[in-house]
CSV table of C-alpha atoms in Angstrom, one decimal:
chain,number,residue,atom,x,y,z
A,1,UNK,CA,49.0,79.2,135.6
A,2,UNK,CA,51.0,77.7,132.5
A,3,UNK,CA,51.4,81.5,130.8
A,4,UNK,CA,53.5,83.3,134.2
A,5,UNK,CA,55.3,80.1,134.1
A,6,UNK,CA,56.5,79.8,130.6
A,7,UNK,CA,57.2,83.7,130.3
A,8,UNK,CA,59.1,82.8,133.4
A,9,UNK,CA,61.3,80.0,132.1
A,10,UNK,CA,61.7,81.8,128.4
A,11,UNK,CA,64.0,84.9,129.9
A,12,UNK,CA,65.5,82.7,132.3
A,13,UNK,CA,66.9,81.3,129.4
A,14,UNK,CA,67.6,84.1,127.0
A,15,UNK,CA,71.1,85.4,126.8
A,16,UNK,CA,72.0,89.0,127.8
A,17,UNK,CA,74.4,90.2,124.9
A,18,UNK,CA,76.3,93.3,126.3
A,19,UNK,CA,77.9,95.2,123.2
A,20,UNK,CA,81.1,97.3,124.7
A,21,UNK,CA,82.6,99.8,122.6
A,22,UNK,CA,86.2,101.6,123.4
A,23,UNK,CA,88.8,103.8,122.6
A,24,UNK,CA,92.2,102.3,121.2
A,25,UNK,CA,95.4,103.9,119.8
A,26,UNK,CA,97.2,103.3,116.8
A,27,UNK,CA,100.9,104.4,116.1
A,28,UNK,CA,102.2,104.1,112.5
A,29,UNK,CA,105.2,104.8,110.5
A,30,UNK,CA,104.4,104.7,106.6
A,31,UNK,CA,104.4,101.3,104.7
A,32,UNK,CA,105.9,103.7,101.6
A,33,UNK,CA,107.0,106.7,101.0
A,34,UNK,CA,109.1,108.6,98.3
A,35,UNK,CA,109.9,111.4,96.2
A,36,UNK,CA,108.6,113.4,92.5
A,37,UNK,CA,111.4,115.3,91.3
A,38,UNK,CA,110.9,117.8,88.4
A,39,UNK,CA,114.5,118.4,88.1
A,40,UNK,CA,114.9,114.9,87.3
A,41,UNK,CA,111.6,113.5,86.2
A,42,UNK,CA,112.6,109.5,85.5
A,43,UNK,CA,114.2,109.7,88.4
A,44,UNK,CA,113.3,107.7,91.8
A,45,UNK,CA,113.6,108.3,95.8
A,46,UNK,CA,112.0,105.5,96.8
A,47,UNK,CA,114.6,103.8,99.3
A,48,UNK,CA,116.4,107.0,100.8
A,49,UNK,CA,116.4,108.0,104.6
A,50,UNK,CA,114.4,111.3,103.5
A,51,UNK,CA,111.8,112.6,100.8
A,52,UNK,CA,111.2,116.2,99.8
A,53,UNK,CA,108.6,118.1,98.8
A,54,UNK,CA,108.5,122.2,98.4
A,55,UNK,CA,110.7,124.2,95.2
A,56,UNK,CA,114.3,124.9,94.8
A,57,UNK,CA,116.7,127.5,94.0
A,58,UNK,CA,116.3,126.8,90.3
A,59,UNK,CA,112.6,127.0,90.6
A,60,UNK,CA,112.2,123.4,90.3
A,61,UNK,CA,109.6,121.2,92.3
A,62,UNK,CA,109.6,118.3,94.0
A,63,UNK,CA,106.5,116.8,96.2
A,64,UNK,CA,106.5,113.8,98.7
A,65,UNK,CA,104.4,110.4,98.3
A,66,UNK,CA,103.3,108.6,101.7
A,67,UNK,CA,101.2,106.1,102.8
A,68,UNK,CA,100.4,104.2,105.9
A,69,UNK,CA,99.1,100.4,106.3
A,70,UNK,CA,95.9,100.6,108.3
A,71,UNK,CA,95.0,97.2,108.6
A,72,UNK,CA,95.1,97.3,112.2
A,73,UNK,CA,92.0,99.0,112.3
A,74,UNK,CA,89.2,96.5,112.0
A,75,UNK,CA,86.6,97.5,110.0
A,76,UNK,CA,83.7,99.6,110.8
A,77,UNK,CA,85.3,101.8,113.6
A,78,UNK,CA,85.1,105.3,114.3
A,79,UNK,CA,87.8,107.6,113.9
A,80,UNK,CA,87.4,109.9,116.8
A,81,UNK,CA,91.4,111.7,116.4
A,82,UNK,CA,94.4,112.2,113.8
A,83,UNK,CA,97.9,113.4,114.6
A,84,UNK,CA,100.5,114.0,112.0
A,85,UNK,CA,104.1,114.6,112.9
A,86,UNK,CA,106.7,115.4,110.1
A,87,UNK,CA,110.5,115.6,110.7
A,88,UNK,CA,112.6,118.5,108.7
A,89,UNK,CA,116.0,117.1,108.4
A,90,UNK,CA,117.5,119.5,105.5
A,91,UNK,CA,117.0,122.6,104.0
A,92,UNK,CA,118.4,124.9,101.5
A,93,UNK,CA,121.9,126.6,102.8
A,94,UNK,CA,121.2,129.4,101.0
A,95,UNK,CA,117.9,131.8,101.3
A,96,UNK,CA,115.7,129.1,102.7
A,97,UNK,CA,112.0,130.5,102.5
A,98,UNK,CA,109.6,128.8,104.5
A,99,UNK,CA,105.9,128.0,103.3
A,100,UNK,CA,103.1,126.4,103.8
A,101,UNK,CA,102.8,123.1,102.7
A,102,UNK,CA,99.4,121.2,101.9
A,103,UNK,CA,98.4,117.6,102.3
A,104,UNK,CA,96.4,116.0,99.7
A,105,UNK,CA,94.3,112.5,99.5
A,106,UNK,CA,96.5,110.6,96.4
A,107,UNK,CA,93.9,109.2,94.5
A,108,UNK,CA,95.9,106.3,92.4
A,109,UNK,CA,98.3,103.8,93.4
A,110,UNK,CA,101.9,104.6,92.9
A,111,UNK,CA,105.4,102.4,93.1
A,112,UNK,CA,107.3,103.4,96.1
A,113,UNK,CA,110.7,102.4,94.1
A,114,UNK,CA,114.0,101.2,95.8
A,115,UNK,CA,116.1,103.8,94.6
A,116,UNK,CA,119.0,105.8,96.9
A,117,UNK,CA,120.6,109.0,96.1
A,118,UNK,CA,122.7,108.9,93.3
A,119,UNK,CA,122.9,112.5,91.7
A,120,UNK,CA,123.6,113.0,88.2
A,121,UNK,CA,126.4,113.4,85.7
A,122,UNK,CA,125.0,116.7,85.6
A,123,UNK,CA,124.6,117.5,89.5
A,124,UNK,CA,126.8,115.3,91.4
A,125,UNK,CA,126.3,116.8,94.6
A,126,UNK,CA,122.5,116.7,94.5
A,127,UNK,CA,121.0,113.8,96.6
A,128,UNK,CA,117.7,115.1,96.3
A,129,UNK,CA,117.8,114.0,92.3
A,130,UNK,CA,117.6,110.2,93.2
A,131,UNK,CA,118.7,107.7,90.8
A,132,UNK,CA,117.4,106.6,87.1
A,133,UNK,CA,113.8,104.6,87.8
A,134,UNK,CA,113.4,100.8,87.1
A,135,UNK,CA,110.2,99.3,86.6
A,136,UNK,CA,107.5,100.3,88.5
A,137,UNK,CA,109.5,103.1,90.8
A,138,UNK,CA,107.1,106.0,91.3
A,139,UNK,CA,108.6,109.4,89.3
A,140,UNK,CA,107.8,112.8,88.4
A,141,UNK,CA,106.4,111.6,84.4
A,142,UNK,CA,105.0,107.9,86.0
A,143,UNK,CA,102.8,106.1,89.2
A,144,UNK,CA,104.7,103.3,87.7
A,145,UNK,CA,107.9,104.0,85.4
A,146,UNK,CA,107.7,102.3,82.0
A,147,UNK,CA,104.0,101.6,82.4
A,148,UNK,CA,101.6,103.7,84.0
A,149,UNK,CA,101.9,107.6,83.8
A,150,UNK,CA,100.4,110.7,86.2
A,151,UNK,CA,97.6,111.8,84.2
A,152,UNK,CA,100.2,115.2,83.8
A,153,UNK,CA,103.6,115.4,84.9
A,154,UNK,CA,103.8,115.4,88.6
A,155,UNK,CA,100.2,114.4,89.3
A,156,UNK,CA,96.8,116.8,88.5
A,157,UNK,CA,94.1,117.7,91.5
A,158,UNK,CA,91.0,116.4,91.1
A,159,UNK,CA,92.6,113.0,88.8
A,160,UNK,CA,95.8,112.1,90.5
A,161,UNK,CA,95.1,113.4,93.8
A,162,UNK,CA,92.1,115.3,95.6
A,163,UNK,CA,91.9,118.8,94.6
A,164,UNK,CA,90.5,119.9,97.8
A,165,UNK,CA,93.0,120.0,100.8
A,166,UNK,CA,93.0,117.9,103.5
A,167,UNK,CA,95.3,119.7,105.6
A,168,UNK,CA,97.9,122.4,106.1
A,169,UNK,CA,101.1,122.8,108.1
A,170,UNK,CA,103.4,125.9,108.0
A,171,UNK,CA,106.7,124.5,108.0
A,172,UNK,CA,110.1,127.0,108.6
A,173,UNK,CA,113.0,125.0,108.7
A,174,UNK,CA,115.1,122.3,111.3
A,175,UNK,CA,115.0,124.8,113.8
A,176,UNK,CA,111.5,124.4,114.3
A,177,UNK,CA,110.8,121.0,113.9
A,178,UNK,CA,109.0,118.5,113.9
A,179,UNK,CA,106.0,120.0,113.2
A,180,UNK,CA,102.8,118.0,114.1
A,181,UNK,CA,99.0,119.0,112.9
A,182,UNK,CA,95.8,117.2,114.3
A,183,UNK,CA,92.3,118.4,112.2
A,184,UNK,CA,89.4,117.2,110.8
A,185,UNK,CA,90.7,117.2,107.7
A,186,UNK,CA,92.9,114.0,109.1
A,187,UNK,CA,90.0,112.3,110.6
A,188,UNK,CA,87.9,112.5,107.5
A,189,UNK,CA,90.4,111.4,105.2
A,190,UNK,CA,91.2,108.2,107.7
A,191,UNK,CA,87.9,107.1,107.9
A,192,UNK,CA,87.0,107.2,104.4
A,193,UNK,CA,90.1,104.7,104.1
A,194,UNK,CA,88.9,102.3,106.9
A,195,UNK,CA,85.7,102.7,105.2
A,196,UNK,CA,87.0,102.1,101.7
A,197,UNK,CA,90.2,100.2,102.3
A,198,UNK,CA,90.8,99.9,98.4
A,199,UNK,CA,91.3,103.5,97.6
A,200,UNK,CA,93.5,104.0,100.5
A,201,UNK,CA,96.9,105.4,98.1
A,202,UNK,CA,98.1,107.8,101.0
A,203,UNK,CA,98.6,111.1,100.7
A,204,UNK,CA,101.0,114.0,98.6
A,205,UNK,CA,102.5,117.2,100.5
A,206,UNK,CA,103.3,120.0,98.1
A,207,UNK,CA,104.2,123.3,98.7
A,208,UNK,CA,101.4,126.3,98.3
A,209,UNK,CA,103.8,128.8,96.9
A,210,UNK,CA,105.0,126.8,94.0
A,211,UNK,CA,106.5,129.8,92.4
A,212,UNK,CA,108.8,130.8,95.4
A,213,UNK,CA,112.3,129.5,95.5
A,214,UNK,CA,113.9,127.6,97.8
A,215,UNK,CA,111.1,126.4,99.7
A,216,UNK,CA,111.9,123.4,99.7
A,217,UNK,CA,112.2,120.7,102.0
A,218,UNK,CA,113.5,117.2,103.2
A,219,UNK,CA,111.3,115.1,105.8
A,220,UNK,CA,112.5,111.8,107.6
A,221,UNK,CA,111.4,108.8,105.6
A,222,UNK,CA,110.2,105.4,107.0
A,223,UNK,CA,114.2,104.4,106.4
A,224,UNK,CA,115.7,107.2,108.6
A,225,UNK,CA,118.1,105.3,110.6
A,226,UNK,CA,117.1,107.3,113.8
A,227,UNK,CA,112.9,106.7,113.1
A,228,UNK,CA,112.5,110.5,112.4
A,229,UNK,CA,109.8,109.8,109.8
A,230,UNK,CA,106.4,110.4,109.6
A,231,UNK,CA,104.4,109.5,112.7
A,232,UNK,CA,100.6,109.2,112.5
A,233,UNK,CA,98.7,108.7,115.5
A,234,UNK,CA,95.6,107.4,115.6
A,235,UNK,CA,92.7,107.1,118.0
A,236,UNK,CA,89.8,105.1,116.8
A,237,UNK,CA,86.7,102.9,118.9
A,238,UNK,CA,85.9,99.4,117.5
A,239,UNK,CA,82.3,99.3,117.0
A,240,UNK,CA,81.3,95.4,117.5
A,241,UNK,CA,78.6,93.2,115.3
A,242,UNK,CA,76.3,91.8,117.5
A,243,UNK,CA,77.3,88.1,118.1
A,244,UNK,CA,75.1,84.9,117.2
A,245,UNK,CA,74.1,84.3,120.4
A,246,UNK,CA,72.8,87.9,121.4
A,247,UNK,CA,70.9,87.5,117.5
A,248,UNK,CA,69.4,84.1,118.7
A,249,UNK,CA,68.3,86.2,122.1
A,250,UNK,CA,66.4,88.5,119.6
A,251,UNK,CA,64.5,85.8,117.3
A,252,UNK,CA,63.5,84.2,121.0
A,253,UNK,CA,62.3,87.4,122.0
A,254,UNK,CA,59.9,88.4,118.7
A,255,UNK,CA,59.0,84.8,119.3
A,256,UNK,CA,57.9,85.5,122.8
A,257,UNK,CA,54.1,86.8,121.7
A,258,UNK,CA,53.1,84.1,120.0
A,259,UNK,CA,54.4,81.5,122.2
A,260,UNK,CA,52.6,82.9,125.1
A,261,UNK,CA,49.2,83.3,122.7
A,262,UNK,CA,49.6,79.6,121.8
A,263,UNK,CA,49.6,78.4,125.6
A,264,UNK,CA,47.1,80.9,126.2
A,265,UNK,CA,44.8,78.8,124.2
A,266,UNK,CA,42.2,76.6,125.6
């Protein structure tokens, strides 16, 4: 009679653990974002309303730097979808060719930089040229001007950033924007970053047809007075530990057997 009994009071007082997993929604801005300009490479973008990427008239290349802060994303979840919107908010007044323009996974840590257009002696006119780099401002020669250089000028696939694309986005010109792109491409880059929060540097956006001119491009940065820039949207489902007291429910229930073989016992 003891054995029904004490199989009886043993799940009476086990706890039910019930592990609920669902969908939530991230919206992010980037936490940096700036400019490598060619034309003027010691130069930095770091703190204007805009960044550009794509070639000009003069043949001259610049490429855009962003990165987004996804620590709102506890660890361990699944990224289920990936939306990227990019604003076009100037482009060349003259010939303007559009392109394609490819997103890369950056692959060292860069200085976003606090510099605002400034042109040059040289180019007065020429916003896109940014100011002379302090310290630590990413620039066309330097992650870190003064310190810590791109393995080549402007960054090289495969060392600075990932050789293989993560994503593409055709891009015309204001007329058509913003332009948005959602892909598996996203998806996998995000969850290797919530996987491996260390290496998370953001990514670069380049032009494919780096020897057309006047492809290039300016994009709404983080600063843009009117919250144009880059919007990433992010749908993810938490995956939860199991808690202490649905682990202590297990060790009771392995334990169940040999309880009931000890009372069992004459």
């Amino acid at each position: 009679m003891r054995r029904p009994l004490l199989r009886s009071l043993l799940l009476a007082v086990l706890p039910v653990t019930v592990s609920v997993s669902q969908a939530d929604l991230a919206t992010l801005q980037p936490s940096a974002d700036t400019t490598l300009i060619q034309t003027a490479p010691d130069n930095n973008l770091g703190a204007a309303t805009f960044f550009n990427a794509g070639v000009n008239g003069r043949g001259k290349e610049s490429r855009g730097l962003f990165a987004f802060d996804l620590s709102q994303i506890p660890a361990g979840s699944i990224i289920n979808a990936a939306t990227l919107t990019l604003e076009v908010v100037r482009e060349p007044a003259e010939n303007s060719t559009p392109s394609t323009f490819a997103l890369h996974r950056v692959l060292q840590s860069w200085g976003e930089g606090n510099k605002t257009p400034g042109g040059t002696p040289q180019f007065p006119e020429s916003p896109g040229l940014g100011s002379p780099a302090t310290a630590g401002d990413a620039t066309w020669n330097d992650r870190f001007f003064g310190s810590t250089p791109w393995s080549t000028p402007g960054g090289a696939p495969g060392v600075d950033f990932a050789g293989l694309i993560t994503t593409e986005l055709p891009v015309a010109g204001t007329f058509d924007s913003p332009y948005t792109v959602s892909d598996s491409g996203l998806i996998g880059d995000l969850q290797y970053w919530v996987d491996h929060p260390e290496a998370n540097f953001g990514w670069m956006l380049l032009t494919e047809s780096s020897d057309t001119p006047s492809t290039a491009r300016s994009f709404a940065a983080h600063e843009d007075f009117l919250q144009r820039g880059p919007l990433l949207e992010i749908d993810f489902t938490v995956v939860p530990e199991p808690s202490t007291v649905g682990l202590i429910g297990l060790a009771i229930t392995a334990l169940i057997p040999a309880l009931l073989r000890r009372v069992h016992r004459p």
